[in-house]
PDB file of C-alpha atoms and ligand atoms in Angstrom:
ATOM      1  CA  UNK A  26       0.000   0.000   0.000  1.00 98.00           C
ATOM      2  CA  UNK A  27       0.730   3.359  -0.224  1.00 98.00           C
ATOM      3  CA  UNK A  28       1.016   6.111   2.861  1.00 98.00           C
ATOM      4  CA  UNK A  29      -0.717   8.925   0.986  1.00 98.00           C
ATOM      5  CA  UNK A  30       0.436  11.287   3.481  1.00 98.00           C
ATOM      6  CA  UNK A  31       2.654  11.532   5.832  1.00 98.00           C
ATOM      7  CA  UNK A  32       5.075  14.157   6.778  1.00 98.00           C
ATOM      8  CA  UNK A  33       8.613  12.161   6.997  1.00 98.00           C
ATOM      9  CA  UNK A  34      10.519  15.333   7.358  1.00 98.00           C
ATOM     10  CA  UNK A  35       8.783  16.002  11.071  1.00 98.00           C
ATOM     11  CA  UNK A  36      10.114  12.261  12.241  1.00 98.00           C
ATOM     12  CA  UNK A  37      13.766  12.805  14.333  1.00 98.00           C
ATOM     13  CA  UNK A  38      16.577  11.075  11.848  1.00 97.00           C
ATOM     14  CA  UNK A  39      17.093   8.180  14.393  1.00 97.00           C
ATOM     15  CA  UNK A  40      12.951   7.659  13.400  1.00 97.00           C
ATOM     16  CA  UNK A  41      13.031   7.779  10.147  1.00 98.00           C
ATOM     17  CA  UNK A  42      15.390   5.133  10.166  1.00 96.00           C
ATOM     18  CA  UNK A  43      13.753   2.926  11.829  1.00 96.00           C
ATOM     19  CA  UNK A  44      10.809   3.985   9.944  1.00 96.00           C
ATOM     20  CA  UNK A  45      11.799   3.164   6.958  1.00 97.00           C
ATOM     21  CA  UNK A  46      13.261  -0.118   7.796  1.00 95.00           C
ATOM     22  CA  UNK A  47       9.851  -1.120   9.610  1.00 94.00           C
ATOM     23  CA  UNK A  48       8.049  -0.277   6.259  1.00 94.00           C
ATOM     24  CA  UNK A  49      10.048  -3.065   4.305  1.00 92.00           C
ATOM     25  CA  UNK A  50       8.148  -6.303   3.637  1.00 93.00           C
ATOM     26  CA  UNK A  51       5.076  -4.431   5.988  1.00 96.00           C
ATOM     27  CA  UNK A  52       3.021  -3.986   2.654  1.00 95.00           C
ATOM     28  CA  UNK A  53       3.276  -0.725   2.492  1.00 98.00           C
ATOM     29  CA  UNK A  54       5.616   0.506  -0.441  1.00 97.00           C
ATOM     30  CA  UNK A  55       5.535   4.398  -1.261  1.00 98.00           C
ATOM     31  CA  UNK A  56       4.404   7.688   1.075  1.00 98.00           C
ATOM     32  CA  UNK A  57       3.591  11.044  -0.186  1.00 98.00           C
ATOM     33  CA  UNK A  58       5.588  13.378   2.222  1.00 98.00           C
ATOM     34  CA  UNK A  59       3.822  16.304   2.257  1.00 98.00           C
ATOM     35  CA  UNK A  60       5.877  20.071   3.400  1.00 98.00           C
ATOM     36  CA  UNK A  61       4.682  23.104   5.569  1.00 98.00           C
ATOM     37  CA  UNK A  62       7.323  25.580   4.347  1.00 98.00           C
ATOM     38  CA  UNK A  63      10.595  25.950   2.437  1.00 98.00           C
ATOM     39  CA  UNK A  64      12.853  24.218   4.602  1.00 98.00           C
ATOM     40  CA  UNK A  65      10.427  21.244   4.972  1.00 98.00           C
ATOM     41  CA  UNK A  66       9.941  21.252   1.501  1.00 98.00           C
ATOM     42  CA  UNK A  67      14.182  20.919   1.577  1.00 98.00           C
ATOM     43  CA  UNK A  68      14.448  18.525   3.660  1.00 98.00           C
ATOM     44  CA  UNK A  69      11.553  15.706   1.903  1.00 98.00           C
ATOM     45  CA  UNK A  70      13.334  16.284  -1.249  1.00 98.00           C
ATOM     46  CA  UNK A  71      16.548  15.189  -0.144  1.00 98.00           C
ATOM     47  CA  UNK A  72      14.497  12.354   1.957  1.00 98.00           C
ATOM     48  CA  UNK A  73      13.409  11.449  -1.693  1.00 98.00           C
ATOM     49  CA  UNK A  74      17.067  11.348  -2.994  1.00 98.00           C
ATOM     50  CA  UNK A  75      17.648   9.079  -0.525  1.00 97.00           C
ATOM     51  CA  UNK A  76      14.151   6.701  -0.646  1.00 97.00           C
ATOM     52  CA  UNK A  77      14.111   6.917  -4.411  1.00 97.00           C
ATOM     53  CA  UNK A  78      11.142   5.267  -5.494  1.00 96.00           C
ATOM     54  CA  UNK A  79       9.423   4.688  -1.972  1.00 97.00           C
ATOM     55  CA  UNK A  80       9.386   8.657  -0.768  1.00 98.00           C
ATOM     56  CA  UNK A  81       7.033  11.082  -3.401  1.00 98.00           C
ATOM     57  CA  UNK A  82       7.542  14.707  -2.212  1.00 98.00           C
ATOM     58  CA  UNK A  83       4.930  16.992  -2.821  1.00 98.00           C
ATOM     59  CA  UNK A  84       6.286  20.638  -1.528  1.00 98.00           C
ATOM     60  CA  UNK A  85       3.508  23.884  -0.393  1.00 98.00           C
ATOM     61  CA  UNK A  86       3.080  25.817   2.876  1.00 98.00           C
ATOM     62  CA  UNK A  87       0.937  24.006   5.836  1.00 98.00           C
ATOM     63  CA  UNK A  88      -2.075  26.822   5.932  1.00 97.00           C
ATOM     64  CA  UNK A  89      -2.490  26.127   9.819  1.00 97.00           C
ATOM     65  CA  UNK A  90       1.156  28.125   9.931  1.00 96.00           C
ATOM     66  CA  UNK A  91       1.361  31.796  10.206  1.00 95.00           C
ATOM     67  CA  UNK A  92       1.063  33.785   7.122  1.00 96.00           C
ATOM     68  CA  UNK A  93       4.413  33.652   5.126  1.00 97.00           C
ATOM     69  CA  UNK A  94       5.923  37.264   4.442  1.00 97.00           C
ATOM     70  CA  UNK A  95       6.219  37.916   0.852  1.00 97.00           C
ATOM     71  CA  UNK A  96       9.289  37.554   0.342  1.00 98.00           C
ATOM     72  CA  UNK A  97       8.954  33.867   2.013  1.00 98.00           C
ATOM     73  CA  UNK A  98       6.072  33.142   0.002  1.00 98.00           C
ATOM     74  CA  UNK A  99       7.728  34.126  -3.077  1.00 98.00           C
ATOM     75  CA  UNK A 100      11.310  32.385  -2.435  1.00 98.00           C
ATOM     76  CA  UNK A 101       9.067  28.845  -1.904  1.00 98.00           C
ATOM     77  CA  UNK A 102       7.209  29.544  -5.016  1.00 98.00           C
ATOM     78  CA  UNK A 103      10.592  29.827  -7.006  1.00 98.00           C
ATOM     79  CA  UNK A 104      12.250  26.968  -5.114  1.00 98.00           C
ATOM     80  CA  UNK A 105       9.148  24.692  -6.492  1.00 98.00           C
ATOM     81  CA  UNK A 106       9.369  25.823  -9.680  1.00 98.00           C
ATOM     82  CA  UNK A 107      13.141  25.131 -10.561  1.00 98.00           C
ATOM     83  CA  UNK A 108      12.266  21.799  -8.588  1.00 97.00           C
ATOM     84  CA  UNK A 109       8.498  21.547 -10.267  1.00 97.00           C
ATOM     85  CA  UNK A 110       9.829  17.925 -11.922  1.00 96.00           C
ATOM     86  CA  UNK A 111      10.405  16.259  -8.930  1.00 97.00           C
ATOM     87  CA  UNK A 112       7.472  16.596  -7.055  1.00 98.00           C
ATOM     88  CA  UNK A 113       4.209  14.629  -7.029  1.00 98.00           C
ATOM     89  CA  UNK A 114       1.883  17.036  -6.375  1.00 98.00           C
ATOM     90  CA  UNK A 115       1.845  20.725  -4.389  1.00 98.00           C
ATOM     91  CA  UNK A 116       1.099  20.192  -0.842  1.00 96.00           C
ATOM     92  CA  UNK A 117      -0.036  20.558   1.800  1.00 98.00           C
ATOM     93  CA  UNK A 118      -2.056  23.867   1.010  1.00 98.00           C
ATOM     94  CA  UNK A 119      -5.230  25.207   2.206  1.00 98.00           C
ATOM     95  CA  UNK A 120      -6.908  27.313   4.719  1.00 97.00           C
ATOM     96  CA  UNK A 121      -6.375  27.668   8.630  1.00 97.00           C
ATOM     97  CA  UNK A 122      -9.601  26.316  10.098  1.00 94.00           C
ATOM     98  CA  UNK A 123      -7.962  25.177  13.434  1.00 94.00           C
ATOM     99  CA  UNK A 124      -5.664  28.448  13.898  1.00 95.00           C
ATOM    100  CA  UNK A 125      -8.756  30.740  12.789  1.00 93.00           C
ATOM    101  CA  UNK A 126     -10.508  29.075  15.403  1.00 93.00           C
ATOM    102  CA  UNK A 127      -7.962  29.459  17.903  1.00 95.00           C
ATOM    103  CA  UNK A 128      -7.206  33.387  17.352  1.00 94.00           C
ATOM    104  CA  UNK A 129     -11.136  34.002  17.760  1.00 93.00           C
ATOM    105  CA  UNK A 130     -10.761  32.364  21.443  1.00 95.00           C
ATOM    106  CA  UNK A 131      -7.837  34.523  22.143  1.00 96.00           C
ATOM    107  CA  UNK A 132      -9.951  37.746  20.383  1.00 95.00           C
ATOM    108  CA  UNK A 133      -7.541  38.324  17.142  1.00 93.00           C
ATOM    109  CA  UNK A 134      -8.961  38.066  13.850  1.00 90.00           C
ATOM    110  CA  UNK A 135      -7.031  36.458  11.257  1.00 92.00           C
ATOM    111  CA  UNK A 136      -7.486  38.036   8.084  1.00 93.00           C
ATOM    112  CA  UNK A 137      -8.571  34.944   5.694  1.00 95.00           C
ATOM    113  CA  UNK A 138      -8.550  36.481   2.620  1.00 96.00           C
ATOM    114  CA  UNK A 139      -4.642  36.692   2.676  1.00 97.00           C
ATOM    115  CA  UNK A 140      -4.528  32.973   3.016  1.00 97.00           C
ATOM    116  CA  UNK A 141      -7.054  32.356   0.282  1.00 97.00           C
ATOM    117  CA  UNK A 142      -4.538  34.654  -2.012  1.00 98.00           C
ATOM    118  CA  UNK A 143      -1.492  32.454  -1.454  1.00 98.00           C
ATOM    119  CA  UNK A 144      -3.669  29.561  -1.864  1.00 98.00           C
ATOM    120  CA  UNK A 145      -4.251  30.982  -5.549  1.00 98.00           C
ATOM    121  CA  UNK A 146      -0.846  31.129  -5.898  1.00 98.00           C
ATOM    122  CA  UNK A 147      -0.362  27.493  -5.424  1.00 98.00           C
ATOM    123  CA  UNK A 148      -3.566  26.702  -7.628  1.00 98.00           C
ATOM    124  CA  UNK A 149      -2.123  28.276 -10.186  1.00 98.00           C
ATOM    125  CA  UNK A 150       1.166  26.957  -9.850  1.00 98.00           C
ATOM    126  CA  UNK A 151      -0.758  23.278  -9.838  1.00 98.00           C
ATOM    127  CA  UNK A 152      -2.503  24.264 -12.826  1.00 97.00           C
ATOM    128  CA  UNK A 153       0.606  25.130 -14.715  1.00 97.00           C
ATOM    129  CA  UNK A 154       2.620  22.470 -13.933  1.00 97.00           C
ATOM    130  CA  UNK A 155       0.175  19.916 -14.360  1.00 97.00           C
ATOM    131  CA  UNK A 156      -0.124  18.757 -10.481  1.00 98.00           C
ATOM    132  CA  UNK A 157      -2.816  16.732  -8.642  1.00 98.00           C
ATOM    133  CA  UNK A 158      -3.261  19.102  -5.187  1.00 98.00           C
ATOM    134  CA  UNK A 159      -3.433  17.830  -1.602  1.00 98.00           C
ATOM    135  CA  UNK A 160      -5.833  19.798   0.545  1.00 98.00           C
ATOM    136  CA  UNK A 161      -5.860  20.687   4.163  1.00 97.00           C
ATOM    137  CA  UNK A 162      -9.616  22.305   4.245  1.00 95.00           C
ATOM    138  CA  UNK A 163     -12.238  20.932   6.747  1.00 92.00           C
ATOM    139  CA  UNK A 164     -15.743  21.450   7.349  1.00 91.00           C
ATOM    140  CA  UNK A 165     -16.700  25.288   6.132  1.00 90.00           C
ATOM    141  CA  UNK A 166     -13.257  25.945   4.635  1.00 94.00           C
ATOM    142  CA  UNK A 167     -14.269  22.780   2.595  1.00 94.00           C
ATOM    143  CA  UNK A 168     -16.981  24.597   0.501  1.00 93.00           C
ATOM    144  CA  UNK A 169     -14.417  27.656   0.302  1.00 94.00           C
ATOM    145  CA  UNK A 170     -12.118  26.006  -1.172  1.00 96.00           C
ATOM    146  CA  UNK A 171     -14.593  23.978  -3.692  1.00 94.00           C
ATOM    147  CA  UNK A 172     -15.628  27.372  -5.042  1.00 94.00           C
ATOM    148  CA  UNK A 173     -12.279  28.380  -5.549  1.00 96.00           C
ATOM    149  CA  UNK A 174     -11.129  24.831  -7.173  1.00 96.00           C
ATOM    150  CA  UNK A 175     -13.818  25.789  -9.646  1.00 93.00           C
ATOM    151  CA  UNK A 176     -12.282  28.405 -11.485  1.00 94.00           C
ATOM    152  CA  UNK A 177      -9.090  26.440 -12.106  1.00 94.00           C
ATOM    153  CA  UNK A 178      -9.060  23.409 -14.234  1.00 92.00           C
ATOM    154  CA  UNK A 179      -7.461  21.252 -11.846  1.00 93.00           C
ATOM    155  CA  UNK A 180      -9.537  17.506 -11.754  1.00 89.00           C
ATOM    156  CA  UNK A 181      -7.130  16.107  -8.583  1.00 97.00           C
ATOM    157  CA  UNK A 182      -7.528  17.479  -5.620  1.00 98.00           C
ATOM    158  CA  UNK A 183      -7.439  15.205  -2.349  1.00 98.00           C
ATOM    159  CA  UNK A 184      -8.883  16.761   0.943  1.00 97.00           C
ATOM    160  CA  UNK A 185      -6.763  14.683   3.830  1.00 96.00           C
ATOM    161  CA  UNK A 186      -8.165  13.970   6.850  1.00 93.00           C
ATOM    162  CA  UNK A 187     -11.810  15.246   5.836  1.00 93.00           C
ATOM    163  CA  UNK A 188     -14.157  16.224   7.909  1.00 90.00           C
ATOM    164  CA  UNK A 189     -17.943  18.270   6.471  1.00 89.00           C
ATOM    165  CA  UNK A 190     -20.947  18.632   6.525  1.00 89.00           C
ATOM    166  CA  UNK A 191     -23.218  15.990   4.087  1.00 90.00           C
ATOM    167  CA  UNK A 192     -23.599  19.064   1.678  1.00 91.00           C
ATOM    168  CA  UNK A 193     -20.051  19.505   0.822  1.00 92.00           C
ATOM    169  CA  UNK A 194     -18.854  15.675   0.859  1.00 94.00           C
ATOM    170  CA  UNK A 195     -21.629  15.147  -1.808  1.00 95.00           C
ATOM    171  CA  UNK A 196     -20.132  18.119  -3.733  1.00 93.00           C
ATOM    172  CA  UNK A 197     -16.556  17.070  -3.474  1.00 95.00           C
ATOM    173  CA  UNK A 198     -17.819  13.440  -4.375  1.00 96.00           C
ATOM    174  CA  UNK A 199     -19.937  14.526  -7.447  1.00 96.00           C
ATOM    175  CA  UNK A 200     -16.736  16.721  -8.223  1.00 95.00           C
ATOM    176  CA  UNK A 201     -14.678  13.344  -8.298  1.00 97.00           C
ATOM    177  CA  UNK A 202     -12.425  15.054  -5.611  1.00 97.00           C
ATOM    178  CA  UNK A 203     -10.566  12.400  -3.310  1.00 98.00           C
ATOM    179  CA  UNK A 204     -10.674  12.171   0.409  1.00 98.00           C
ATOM    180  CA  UNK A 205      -8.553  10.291   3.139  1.00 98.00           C
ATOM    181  CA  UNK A 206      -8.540   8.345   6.313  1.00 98.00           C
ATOM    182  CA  UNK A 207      -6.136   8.455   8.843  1.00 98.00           C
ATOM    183  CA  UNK A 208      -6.336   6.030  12.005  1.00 98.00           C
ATOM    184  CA  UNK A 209      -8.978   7.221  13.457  1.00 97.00           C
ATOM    185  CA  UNK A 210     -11.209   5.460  10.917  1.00 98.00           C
ATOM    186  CA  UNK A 211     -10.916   2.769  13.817  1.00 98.00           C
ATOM    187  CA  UNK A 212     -12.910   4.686  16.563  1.00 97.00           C
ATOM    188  CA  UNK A 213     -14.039   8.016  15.292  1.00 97.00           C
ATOM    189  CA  UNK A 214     -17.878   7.878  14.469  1.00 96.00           C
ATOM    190  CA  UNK A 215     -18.163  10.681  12.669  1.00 94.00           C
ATOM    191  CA  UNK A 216     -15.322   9.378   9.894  1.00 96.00           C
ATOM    192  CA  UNK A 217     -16.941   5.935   9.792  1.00 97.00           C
ATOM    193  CA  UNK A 218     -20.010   7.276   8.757  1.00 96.00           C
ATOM    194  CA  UNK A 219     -17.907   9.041   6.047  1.00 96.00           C
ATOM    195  CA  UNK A 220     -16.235   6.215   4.840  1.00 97.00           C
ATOM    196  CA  UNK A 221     -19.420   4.617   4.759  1.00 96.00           C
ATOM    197  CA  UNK A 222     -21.058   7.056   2.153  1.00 95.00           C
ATOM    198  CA  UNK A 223     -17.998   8.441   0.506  1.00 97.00           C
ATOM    199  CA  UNK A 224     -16.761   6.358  -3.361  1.00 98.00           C
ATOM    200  CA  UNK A 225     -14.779   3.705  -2.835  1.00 98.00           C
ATOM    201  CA  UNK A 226     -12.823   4.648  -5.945  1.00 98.00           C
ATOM    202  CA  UNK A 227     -12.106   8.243  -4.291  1.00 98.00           C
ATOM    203  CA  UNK A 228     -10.453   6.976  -1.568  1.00 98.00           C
ATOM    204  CA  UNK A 229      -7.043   6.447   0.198  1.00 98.00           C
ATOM    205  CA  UNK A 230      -5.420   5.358   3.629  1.00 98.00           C
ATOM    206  CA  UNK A 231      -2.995   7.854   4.999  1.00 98.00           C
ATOM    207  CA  UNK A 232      -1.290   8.515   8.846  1.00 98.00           C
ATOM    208  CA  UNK A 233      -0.423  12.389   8.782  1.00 98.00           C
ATOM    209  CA  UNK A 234       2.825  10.892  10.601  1.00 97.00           C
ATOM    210  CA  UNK A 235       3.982  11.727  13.113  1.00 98.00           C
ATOM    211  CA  UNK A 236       0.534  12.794  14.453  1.00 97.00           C
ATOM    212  CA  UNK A 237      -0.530  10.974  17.138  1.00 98.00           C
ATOM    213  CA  UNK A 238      -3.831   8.909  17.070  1.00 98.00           C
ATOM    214  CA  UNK A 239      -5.705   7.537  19.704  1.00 97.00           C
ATOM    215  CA  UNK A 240      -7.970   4.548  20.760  1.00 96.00           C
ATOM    216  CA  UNK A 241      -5.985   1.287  19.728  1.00 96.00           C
ATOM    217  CA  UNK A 242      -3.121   3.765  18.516  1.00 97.00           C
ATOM    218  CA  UNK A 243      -3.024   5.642  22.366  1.00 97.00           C
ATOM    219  CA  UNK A 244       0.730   6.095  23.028  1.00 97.00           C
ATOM    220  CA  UNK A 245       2.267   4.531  19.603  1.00 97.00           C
ATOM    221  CA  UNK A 246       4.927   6.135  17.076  1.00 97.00           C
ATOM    222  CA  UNK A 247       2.648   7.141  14.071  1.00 98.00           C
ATOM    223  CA  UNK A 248       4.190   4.874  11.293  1.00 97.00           C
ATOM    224  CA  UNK A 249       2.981   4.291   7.533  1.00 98.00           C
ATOM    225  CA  UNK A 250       1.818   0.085   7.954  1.00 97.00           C
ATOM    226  CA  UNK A 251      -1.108   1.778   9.975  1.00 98.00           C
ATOM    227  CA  UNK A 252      -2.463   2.208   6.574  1.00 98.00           C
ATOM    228  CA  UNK A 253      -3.162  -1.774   6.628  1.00 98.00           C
ATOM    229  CA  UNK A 254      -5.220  -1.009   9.705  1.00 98.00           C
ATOM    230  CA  UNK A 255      -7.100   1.891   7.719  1.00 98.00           C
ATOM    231  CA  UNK A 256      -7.393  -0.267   4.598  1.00 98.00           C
ATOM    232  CA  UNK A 257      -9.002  -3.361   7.170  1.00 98.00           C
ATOM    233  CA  UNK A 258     -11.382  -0.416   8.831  1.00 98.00           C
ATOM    234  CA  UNK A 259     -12.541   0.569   5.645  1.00 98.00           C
ATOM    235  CA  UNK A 260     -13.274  -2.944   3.851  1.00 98.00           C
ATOM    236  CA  UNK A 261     -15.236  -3.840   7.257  1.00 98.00           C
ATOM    237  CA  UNK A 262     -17.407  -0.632   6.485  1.00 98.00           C
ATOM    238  CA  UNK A 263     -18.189  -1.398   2.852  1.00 97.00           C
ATOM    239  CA  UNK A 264     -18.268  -5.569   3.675  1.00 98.00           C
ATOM    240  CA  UNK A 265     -15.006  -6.103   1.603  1.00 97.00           C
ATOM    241  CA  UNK A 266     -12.157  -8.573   2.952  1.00 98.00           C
ATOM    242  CA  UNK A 267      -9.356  -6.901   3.833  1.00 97.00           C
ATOM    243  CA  UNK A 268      -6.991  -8.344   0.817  1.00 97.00           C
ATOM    244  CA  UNK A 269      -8.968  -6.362  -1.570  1.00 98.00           C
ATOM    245  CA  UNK A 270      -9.910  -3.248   0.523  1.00 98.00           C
ATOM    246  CA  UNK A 271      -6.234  -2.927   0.857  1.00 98.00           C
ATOM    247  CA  UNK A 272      -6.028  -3.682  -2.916  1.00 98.00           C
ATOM    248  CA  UNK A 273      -8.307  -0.736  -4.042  1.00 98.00           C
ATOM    249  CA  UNK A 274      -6.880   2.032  -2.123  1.00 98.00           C
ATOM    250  CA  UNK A 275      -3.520   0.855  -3.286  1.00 98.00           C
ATOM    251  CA  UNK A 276      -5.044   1.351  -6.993  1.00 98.00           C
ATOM    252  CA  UNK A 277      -7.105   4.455  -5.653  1.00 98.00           C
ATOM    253  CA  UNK A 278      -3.754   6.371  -4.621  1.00 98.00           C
ATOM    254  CA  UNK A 279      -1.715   5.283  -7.703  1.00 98.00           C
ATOM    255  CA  UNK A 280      -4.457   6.316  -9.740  1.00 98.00           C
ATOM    256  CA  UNK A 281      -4.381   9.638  -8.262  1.00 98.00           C
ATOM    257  CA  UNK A 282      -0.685  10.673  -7.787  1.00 98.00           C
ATOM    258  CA  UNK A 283       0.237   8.730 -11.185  1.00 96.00           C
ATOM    259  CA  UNK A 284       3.289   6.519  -9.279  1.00 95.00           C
TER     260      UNK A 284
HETATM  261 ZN1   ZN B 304      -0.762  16.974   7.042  1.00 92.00          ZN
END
């Protein structure tokens, strides 16, 4: 199977290491790494030079992070497009639904439209270089960021870790938009219920490593052969053995990210 998203560059060395020799003969046999700035973006590319063939990069700026200045935004931008052949997609980009929410308990208003700008940016970038998109937009931000993905002529986008309301996910699923589950497919009812009504050829099995998960997960190092686990969760939903849930999201996320 295939991690389809996972941030390798946040694991210390000494864990990706071990990581990485955990993975082999686990079943799982690629991750999309996915950056939150410039020097993240850095450091999964040379994780890729040295994983060729297991570690896809996909570089962006993590939307839950401050606002980049300009100049910051516009060094990444020209970083990814000297580098715009060796990444898999442009990622992880979005909007800040979990720091918005945060400044309004503190009494600071985050101005939105800034981030939806430099989201743009990256949509265009995607569109010009031809790039499939990964997504960090739940619940509202979700239908935001549908409207927006209208006006470019980008077909993959894949909202990780979704979460929204019935409206949007029937949107996103008419739109042929993917969606993935992390662990807590295994105990969280409100994603089980998603998995039950969302395509089962629009979706894929990722951690969001090194993110920790709970119920059977409670205390464990986030590592990519919980995707098995995922891929198990998910055939039980849709009353498919595990061999071939495990097979379709495989196909799902190769599909999507072309590896
Ligand atoms: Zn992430």
């Amino acid at each position: 199977m295939i991690d389809a998203h996972i941030h390798l560059d946040q694991y210390k060395n000494a864990e990706i290491e071990r990581l990485m020799k955990n993975m082999r003969g686990s079943g799982v046999e690629g991750l999309v790494t996915v950056s939150t700035n410039l020097e993240s973006s850095i450091a999964n590319l040379a994780l890729a030079e040295r994983y060729p063939g297991i570690v896809h990069p996909a570089f962006g700026y993590h939307p839950e992070n401050p606002l980049p200045t300009e100049e910051e935004a516009a060094r990444l931008l020209s970083w990814m497009e000297r580098r715009a052949k060796r990444m898999i997609a442009v990622g992880e980009i979005g909007l800040p639904y979990y720091l918005r929410r945060q400044w309004a308990k503190e009494g600071r208003c985050l101005d939105l439209n800034a981030y939806v700008q430099l989201l743009e940016r990256f949509l265009s970038f995607a569109e010009r270089h031809d790039k499939p998109v990964v997504l960090h937009a739940v619940y509202e931000d979700a239908d935001l960021v549908c409207d927006i993905l209208e006006r470019y002529p980008i077909r993959k986008a894949h909202f990780h870790w979704f979460k929204g309301s019935r409206h949007t996910v029937e949107k996103m699923a008419e739109r042929g938009y993917y969606i993935s589950f992390t662990p807590d497919l295994l105990y969280e009812p409100e994603i089980i219920e998603l998995a039950r009504s969302y395509p089962a050829d629009q979706v894929m099995a990722e951690t969001d490593g090194p993110w920790p998960f709970e119920g059977p997960f409670a205390g464990q190092l986030t590592q990519p052969p919980m995707v098995l686990e995922i891929a198990e969760a998910w055939g039980a939903i849709q009353g498919i053995a595990p061999e071939e849930a495990r097979r379709r999201l495989r196909n799902n996320t190769r599909r999507f990210y072309g590896i």
